Short mmCIF file of C-alpha atoms in Angstrom, two decimals:
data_model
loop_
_atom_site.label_atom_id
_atom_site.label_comp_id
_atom_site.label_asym_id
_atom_site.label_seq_id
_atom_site.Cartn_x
_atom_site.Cartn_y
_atom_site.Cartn_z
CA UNK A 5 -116.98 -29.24 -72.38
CA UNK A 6 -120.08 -30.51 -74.25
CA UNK A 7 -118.09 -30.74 -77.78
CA UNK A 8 -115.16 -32.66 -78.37
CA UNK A 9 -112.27 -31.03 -79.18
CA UNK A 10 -111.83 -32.66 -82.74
CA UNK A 11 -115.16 -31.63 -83.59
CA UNK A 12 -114.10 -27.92 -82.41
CA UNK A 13 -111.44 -28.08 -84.68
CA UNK A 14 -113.71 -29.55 -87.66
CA UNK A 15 -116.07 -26.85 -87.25
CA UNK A 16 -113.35 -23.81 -86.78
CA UNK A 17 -111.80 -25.28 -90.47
CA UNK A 18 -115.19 -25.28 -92.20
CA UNK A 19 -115.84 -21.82 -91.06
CA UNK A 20 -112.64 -20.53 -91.19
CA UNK A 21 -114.19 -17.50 -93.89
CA UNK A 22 -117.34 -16.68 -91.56
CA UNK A 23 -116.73 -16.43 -87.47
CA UNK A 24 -120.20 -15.68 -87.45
CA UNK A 25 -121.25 -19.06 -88.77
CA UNK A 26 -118.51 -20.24 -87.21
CA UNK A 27 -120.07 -19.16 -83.46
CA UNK A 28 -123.18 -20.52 -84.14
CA UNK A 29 -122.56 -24.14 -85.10
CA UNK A 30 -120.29 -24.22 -81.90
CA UNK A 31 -123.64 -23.22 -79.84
CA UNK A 32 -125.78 -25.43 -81.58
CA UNK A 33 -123.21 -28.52 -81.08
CA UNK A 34 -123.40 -27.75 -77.68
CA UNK A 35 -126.80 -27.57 -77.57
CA UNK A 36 -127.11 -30.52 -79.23
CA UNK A 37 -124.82 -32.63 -77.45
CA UNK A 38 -127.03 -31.61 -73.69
CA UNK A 39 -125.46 -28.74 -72.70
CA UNK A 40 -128.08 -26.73 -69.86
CA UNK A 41 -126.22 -23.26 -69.60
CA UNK A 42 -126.77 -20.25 -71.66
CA UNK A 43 -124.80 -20.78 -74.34
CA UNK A 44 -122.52 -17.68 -76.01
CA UNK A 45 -119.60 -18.04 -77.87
CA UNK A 46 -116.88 -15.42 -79.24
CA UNK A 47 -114.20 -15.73 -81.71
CA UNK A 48 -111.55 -13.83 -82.34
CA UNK A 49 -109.32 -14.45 -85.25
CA UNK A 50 -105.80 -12.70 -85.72
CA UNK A 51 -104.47 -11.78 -88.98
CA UNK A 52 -100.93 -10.54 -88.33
CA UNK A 53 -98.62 -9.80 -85.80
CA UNK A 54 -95.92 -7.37 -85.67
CA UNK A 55 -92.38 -8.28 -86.27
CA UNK A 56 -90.19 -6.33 -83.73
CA UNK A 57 -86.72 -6.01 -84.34
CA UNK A 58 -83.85 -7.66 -82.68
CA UNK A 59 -82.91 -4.36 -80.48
CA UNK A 60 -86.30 -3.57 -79.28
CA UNK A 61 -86.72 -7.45 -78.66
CA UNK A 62 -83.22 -7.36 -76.50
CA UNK A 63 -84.12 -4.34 -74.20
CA UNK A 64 -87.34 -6.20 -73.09
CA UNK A 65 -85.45 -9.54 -72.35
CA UNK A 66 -83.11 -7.27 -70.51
CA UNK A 67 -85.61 -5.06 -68.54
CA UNK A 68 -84.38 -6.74 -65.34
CA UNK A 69 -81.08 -7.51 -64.22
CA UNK A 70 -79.33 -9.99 -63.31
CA UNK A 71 -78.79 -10.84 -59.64
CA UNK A 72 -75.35 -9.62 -58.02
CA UNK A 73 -73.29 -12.78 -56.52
CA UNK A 74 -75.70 -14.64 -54.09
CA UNK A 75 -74.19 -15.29 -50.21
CA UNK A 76 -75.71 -16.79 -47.11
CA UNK A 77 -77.76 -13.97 -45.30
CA UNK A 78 -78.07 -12.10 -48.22
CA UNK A 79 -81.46 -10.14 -48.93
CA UNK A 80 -83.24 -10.50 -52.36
CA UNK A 81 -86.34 -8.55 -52.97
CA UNK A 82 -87.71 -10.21 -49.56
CA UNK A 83 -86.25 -13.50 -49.83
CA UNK A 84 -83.34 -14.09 -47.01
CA UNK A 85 -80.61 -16.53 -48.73
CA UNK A 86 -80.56 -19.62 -46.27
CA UNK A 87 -77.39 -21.42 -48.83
CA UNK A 88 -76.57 -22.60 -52.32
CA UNK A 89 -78.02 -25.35 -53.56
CA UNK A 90 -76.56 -26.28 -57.08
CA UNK A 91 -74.53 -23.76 -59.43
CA UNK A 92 -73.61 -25.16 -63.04
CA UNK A 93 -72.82 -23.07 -66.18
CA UNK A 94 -76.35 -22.37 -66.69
CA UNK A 95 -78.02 -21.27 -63.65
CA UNK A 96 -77.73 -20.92 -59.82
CA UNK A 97 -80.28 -22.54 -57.27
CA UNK A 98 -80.67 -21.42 -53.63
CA UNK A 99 -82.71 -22.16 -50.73
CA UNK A 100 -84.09 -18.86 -49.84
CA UNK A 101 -86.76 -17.56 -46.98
CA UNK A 102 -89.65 -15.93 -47.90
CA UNK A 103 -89.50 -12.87 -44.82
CA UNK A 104 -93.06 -12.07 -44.97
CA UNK A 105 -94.78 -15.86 -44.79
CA UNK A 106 -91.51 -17.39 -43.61
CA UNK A 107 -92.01 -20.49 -46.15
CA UNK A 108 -88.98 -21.64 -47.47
CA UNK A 109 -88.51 -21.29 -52.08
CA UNK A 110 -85.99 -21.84 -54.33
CA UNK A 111 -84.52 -18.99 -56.24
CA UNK A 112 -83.17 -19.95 -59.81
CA UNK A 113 -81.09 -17.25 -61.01
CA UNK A 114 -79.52 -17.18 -64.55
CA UNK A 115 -76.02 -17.28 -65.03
CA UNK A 116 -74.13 -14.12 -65.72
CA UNK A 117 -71.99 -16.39 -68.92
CA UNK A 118 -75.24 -15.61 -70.52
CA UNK A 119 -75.82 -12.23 -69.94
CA UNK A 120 -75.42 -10.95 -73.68
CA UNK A 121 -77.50 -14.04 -75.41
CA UNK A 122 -81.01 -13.40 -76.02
CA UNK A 123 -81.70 -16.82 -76.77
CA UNK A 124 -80.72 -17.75 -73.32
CA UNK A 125 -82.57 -14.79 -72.14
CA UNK A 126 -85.79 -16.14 -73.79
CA UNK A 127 -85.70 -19.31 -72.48
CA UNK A 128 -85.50 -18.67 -69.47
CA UNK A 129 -88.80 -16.34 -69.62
CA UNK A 130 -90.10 -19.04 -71.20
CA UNK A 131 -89.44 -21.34 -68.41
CA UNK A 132 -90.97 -19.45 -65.94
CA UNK A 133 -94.44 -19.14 -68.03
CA UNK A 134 -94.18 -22.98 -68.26
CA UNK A 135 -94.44 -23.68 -65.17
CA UNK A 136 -96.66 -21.16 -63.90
CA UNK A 137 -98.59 -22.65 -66.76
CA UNK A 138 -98.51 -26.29 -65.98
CA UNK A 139 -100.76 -27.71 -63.37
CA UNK A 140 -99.15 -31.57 -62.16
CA UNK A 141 -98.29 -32.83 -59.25
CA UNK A 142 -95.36 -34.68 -61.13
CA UNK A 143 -93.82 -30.97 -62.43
CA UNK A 144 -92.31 -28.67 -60.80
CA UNK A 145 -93.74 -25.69 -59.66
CA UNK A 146 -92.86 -22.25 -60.41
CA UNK A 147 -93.95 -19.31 -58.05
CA UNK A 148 -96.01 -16.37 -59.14
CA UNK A 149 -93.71 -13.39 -57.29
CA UNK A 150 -95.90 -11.15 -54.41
CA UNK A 151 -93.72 -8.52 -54.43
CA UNK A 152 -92.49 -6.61 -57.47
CA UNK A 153 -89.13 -8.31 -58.84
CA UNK A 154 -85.94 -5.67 -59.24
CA UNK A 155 -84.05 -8.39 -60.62
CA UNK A 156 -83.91 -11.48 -62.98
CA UNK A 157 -84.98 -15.13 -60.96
CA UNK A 158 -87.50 -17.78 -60.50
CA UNK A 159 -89.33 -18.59 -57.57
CA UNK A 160 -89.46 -22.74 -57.28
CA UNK A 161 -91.27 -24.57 -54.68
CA UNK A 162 -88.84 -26.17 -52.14
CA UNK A 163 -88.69 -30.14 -52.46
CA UNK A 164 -86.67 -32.28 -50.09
CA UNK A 165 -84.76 -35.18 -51.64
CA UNK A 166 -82.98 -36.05 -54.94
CA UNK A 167 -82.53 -36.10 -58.67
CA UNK A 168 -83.17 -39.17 -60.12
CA UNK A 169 -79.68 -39.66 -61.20
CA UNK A 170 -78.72 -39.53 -57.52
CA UNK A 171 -80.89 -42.37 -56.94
CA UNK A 172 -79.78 -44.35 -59.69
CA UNK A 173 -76.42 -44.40 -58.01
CA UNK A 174 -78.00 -45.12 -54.84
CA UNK A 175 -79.82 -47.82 -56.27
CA UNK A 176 -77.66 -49.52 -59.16
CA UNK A 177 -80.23 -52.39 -59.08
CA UNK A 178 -83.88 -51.48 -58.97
CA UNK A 179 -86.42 -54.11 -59.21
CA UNK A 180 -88.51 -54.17 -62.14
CA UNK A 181 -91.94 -52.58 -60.10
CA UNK A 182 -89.91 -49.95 -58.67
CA UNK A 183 -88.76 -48.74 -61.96
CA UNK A 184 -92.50 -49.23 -63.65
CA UNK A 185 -93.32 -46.74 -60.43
CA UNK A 186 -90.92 -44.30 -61.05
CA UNK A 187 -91.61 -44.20 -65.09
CA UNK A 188 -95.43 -44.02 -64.41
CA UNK A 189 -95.27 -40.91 -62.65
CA UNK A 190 -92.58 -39.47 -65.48
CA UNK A 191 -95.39 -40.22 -67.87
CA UNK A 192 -97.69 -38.31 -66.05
CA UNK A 193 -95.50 -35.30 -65.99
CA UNK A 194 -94.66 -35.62 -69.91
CA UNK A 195 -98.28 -35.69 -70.46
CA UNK A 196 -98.86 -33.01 -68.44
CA UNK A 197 -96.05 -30.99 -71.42
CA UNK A 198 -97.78 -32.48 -74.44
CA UNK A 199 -101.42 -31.80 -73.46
CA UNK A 200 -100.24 -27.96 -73.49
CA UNK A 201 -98.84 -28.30 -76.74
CA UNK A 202 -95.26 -27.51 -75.07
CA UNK A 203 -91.96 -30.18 -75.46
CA UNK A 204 -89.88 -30.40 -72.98
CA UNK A 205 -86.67 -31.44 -74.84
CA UNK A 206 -84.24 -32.06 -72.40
CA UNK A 207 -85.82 -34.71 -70.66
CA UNK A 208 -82.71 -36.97 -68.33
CA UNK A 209 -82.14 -37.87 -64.76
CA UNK A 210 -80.34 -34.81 -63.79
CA UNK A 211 -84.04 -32.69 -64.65
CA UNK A 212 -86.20 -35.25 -62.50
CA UNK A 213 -86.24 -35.34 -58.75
CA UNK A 214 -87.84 -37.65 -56.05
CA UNK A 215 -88.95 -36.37 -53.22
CA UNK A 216 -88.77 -38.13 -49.68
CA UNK A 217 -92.36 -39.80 -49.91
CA UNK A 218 -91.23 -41.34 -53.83
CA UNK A 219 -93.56 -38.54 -55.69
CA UNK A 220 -91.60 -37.88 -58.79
CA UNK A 221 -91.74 -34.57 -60.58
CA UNK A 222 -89.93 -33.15 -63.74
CA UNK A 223 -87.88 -30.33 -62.77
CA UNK A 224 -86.27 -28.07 -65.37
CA UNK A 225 -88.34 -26.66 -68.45
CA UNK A 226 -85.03 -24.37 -69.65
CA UNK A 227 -85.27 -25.98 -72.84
CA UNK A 228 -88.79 -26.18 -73.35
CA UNK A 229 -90.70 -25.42 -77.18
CA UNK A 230 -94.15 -23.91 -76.69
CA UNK A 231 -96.14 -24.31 -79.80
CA UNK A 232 -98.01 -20.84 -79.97
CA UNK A 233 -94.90 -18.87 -79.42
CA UNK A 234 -92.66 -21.38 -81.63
CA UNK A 235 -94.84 -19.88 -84.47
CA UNK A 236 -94.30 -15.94 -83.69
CA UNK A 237 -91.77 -14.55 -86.14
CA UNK A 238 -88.97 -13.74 -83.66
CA UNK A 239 -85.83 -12.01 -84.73
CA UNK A 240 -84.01 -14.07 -82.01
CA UNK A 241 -82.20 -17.52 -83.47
CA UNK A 242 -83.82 -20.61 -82.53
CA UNK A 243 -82.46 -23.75 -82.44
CA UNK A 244 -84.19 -27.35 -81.90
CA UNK A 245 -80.37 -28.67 -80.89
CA UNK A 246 -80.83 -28.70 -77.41
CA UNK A 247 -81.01 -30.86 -75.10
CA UNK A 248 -78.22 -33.45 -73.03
CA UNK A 249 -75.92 -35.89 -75.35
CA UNK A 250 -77.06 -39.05 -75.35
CA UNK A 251 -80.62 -38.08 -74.34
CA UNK A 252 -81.64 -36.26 -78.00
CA UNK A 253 -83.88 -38.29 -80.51
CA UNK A 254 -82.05 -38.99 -83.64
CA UNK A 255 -83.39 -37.41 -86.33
CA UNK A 256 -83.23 -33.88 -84.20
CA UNK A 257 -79.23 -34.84 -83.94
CA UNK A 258 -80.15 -34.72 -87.95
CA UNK A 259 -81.62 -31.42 -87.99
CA UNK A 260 -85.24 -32.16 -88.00
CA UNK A 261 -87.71 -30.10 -85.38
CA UNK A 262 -88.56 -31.82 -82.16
CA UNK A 263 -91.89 -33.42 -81.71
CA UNK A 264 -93.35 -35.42 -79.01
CA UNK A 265 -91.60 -38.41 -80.29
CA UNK A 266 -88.40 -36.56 -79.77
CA UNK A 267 -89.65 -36.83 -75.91
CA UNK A 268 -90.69 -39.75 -75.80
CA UNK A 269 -87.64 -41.00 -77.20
CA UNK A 270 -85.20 -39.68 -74.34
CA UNK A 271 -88.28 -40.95 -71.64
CA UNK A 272 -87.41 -44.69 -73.32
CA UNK A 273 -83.08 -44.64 -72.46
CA UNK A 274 -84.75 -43.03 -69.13
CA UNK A 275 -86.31 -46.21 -68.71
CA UNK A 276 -83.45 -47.95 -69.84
CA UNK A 277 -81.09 -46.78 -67.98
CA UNK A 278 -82.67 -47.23 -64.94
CA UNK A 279 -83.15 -50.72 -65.58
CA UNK A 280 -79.71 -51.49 -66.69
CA UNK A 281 -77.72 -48.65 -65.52
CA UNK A 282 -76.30 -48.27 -69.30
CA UNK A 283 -77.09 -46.60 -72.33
CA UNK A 284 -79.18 -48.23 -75.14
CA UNK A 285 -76.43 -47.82 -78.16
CA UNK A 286 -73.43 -46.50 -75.14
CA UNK A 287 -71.49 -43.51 -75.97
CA UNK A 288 -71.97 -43.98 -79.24
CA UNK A 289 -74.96 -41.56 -80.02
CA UNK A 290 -73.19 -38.00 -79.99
CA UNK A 291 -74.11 -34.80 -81.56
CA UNK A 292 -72.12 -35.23 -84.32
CA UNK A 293 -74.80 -37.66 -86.21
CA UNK A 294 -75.90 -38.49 -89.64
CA UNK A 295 -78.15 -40.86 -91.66
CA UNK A 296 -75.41 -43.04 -92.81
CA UNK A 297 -73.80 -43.33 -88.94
CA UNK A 298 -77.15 -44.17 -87.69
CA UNK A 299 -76.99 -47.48 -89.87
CA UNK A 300 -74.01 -48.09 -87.97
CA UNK A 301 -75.72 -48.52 -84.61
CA UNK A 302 -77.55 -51.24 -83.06
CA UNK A 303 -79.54 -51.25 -79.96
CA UNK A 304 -77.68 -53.17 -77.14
CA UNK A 305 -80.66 -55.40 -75.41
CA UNK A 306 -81.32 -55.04 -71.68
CA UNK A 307 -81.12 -58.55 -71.47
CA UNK A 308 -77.45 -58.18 -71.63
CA UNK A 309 -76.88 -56.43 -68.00
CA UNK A 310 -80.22 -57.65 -66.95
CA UNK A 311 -80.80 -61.29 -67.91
CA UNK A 312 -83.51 -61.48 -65.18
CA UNK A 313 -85.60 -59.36 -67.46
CA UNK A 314 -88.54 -60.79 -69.14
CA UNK A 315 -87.99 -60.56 -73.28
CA UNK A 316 -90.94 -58.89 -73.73
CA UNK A 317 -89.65 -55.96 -71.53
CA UNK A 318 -86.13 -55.75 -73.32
CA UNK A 319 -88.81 -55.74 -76.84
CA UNK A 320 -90.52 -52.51 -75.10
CA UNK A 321 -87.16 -50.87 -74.25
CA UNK A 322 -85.82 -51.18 -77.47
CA UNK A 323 -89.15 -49.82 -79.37
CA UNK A 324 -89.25 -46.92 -77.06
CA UNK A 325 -85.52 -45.87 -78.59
CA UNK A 326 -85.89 -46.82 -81.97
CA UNK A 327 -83.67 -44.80 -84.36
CA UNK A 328 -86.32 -43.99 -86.43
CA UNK A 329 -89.43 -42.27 -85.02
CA UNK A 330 -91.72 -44.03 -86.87
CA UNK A 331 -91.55 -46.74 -85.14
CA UNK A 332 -91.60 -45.52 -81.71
CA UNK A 333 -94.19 -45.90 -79.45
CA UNK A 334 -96.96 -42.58 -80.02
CA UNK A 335 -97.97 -42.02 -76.34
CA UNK A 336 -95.83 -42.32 -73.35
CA UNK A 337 -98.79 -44.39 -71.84
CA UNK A 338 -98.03 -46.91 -74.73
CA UNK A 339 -94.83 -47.92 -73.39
CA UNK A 340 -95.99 -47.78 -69.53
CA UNK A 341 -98.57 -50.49 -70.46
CA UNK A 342 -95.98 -52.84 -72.55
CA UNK A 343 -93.35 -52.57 -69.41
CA UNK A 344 -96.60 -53.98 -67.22
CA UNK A 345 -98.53 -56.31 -69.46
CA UNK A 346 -96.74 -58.64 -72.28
CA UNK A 347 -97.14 -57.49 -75.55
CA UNK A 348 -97.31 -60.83 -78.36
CA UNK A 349 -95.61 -58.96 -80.08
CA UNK A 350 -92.24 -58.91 -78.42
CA UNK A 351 -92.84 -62.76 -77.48
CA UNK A 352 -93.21 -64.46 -80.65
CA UNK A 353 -90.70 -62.16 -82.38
CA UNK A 354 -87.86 -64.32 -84.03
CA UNK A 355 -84.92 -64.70 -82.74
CA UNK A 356 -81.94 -62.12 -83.90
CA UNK A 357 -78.27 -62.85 -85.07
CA UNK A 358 -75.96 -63.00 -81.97
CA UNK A 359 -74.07 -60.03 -84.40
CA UNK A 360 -77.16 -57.64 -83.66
CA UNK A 361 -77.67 -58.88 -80.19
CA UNK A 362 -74.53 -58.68 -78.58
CA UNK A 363 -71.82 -57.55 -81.18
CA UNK A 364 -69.37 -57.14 -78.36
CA UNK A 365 -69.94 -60.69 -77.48
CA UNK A 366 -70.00 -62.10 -81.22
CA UNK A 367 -66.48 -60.27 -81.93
CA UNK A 368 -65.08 -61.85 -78.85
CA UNK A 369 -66.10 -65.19 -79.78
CA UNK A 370 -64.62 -64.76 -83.22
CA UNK A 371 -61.23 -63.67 -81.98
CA UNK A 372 -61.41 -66.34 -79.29
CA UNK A 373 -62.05 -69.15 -82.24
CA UNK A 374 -59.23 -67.03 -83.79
CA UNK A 375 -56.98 -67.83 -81.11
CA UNK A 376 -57.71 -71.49 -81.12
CA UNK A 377 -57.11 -71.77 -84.87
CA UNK A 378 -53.74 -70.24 -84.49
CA UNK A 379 -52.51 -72.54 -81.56
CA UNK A 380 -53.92 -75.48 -83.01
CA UNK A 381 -52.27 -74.49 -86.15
CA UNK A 382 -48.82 -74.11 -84.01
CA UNK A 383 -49.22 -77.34 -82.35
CA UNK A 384 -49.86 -79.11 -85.48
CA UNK A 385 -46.56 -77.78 -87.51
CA UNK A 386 -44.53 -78.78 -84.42
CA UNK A 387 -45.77 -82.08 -84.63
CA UNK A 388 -45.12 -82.23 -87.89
#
């Protein structure tokens, strides 16, 4: 805690040859920098890992099965099913009791569509080590099991209240400090991802909930890349293309691998969205994507459905979902700060054709100026 984690990694790259060396210049940084304790270190460097192959990889996803059919009063491993919470083509949630502490879980159970894919089957052991792994009070927690599983689930805590998509509807208009509330604690929860090294990649309403006191927490890691193991040779396909329509960066729609940007790119039309209850380019950004379409799209401003919005908000919404990651904000906190505080930026900007900001609006005026050509044309012959 003494040395800085850059300097760690400075130090590890000089002595990458010598782990020796390597140990010592880590104790004497730390003794340098104050630290009191006893200081040890220990390094262990791996050279090569074995490759297994795809059947051997397949009878370890599959060492449990999958749960039969799930039914009120049901018994699973200790867990009395209380009643079905959401089923979609993925996965199954029910409110379960635990019979020995009597607390109340969720059981996530994967869906039996998926029964032969082993990239199904290793995300959702992934998700499970995610968020065991994660440790936010804006992310979901997953349960480490007391009693030896016989089948394939998850064991969620139990949250009262909604998805955020629910509240949306219940709340088509939000003020502005309610919605810099709710994104502040999203933030959190993306940070929570990133600090791990892990993207969550499927970040939209539907995976974040509310609970009845307004704490906010992400809720589905399904989809989730975790660096160390995104590096393991794995006979099992892998694909960055996940994710909800709509909510996927760009340039992964273009076959690039996710990044943090990627994230923070679907937590910006979050933020839209809630502000305006649209989409920042509509339907129009689809899976089936490429450089020269992207040139066809244009950001719709906020300012549009939400004239009451300050311009320097609309500037931070539409650099949060800026086609090209470059010039997206780096940090989630980046944007948090620019939706609170007014960034010159965005203020003393110039002014944009109508054309790029509100194309919907120039067209009409053109066909409307159309229109009053025609008749004044009309009129005039008859005179004449």
């Amino acid at each position: 805690e003494y040395v800085p984690p850059l300097q760690i990694k400075r130090l590890l790259s000089e002595y990458q040859d010598n782990l020796d060396a390597a140990c010592r210049a880590l104790t004497a940084a730390a003794r340098a920098a104050g630290s009191p304790d006893n200081l040890t270190c220990q390094l262990l460097c791996i050279d090569d890992l074995p490759v297994p192959d795809v059947d051997s990889v397949f009878r370890e996803l599959t060492e449990l099965p999958f749960p039969p059919p799930l039914e009120p009063g049901m018994i699973l491993d200790g867990y009395h099913i209380l009643r079905e919470i959401h089923a979609s083509p993925t996965s199954q949630l029910y409110l379960a009791r635990d019979e020995d502490s009597g607390k109340q879980v969720v059981l996530k159970t994967p869906s039996v569509n998926f029964e032969d894919d082993p990239g199904y089957l290793e995300r959702f052991r992934h998700e499970e080590w995610v968020g065991r792994r994660i440790n936010s009070t804006h992310v979901l927690k997953i349960i480490e099991p007391v009693r030896r599983r016989r089948f394939l689930y998850h064991i969620l805590e139990h949250l009262d209240g909604q998805t955020l998509r629910q509240w949306m509807a219940d709340h088509p208009h939000p003020s502005l400090e309610k919605v810099r509330e709710i994104l502040q604690q999203i933030a959190c929860g993306i940070r929570a991802f990133h600090r791990l090294d892990m993207l969550h990649r499927d970040l939209k309403p539907e995976n974040i909930h509310i609970d009845q006191h307004g704490i906010v927490r992400i809720i589905d890691f399904g989809s989730a890349k975790i660096a160390g193991i995104a590096e393991i040779a794995s006979p099992i396909a892998q694909t960055d293309l996940l994710g909800t329509k709509n909510y996927v960066a760009p340039e992964v729609l273009c076959g690039e691998p996710a990044t943090t940007s990627a994230d923070l790119f679907a937590f910006g039309v979050i933020a839209y969205e809630l502000l305006t209850g649209h989409l920042p380019y509509g339907e129009r950004l689809g899976r089936e994507v490429n450089a020269k379409w992207m040139n066809r799209l244009r950001y719709i401003p906020a300012r549009n459905e939400r004239p009451d919005l300050p311009v320097w908000v609309d500037g931070a919404l539409e650099r949060a979902v800026r086609l090209d990651s470059k010039r997206r904000y780096v940090v989630e906190t980046e944007l948090i700060y620019d939706l609170r505080y007014p960034n010159p930026d965005f203020i003393e900007r110039p002014l944009r054709p109508l054309l790029e900001r509100n194309p919907i609006g120039f067209w009409r005026g053109i066909a409307l100026l159309s229109l009053l050509g025609n008749l004044a044309l009309m009129y005039w012959l008859h005179r004449g």
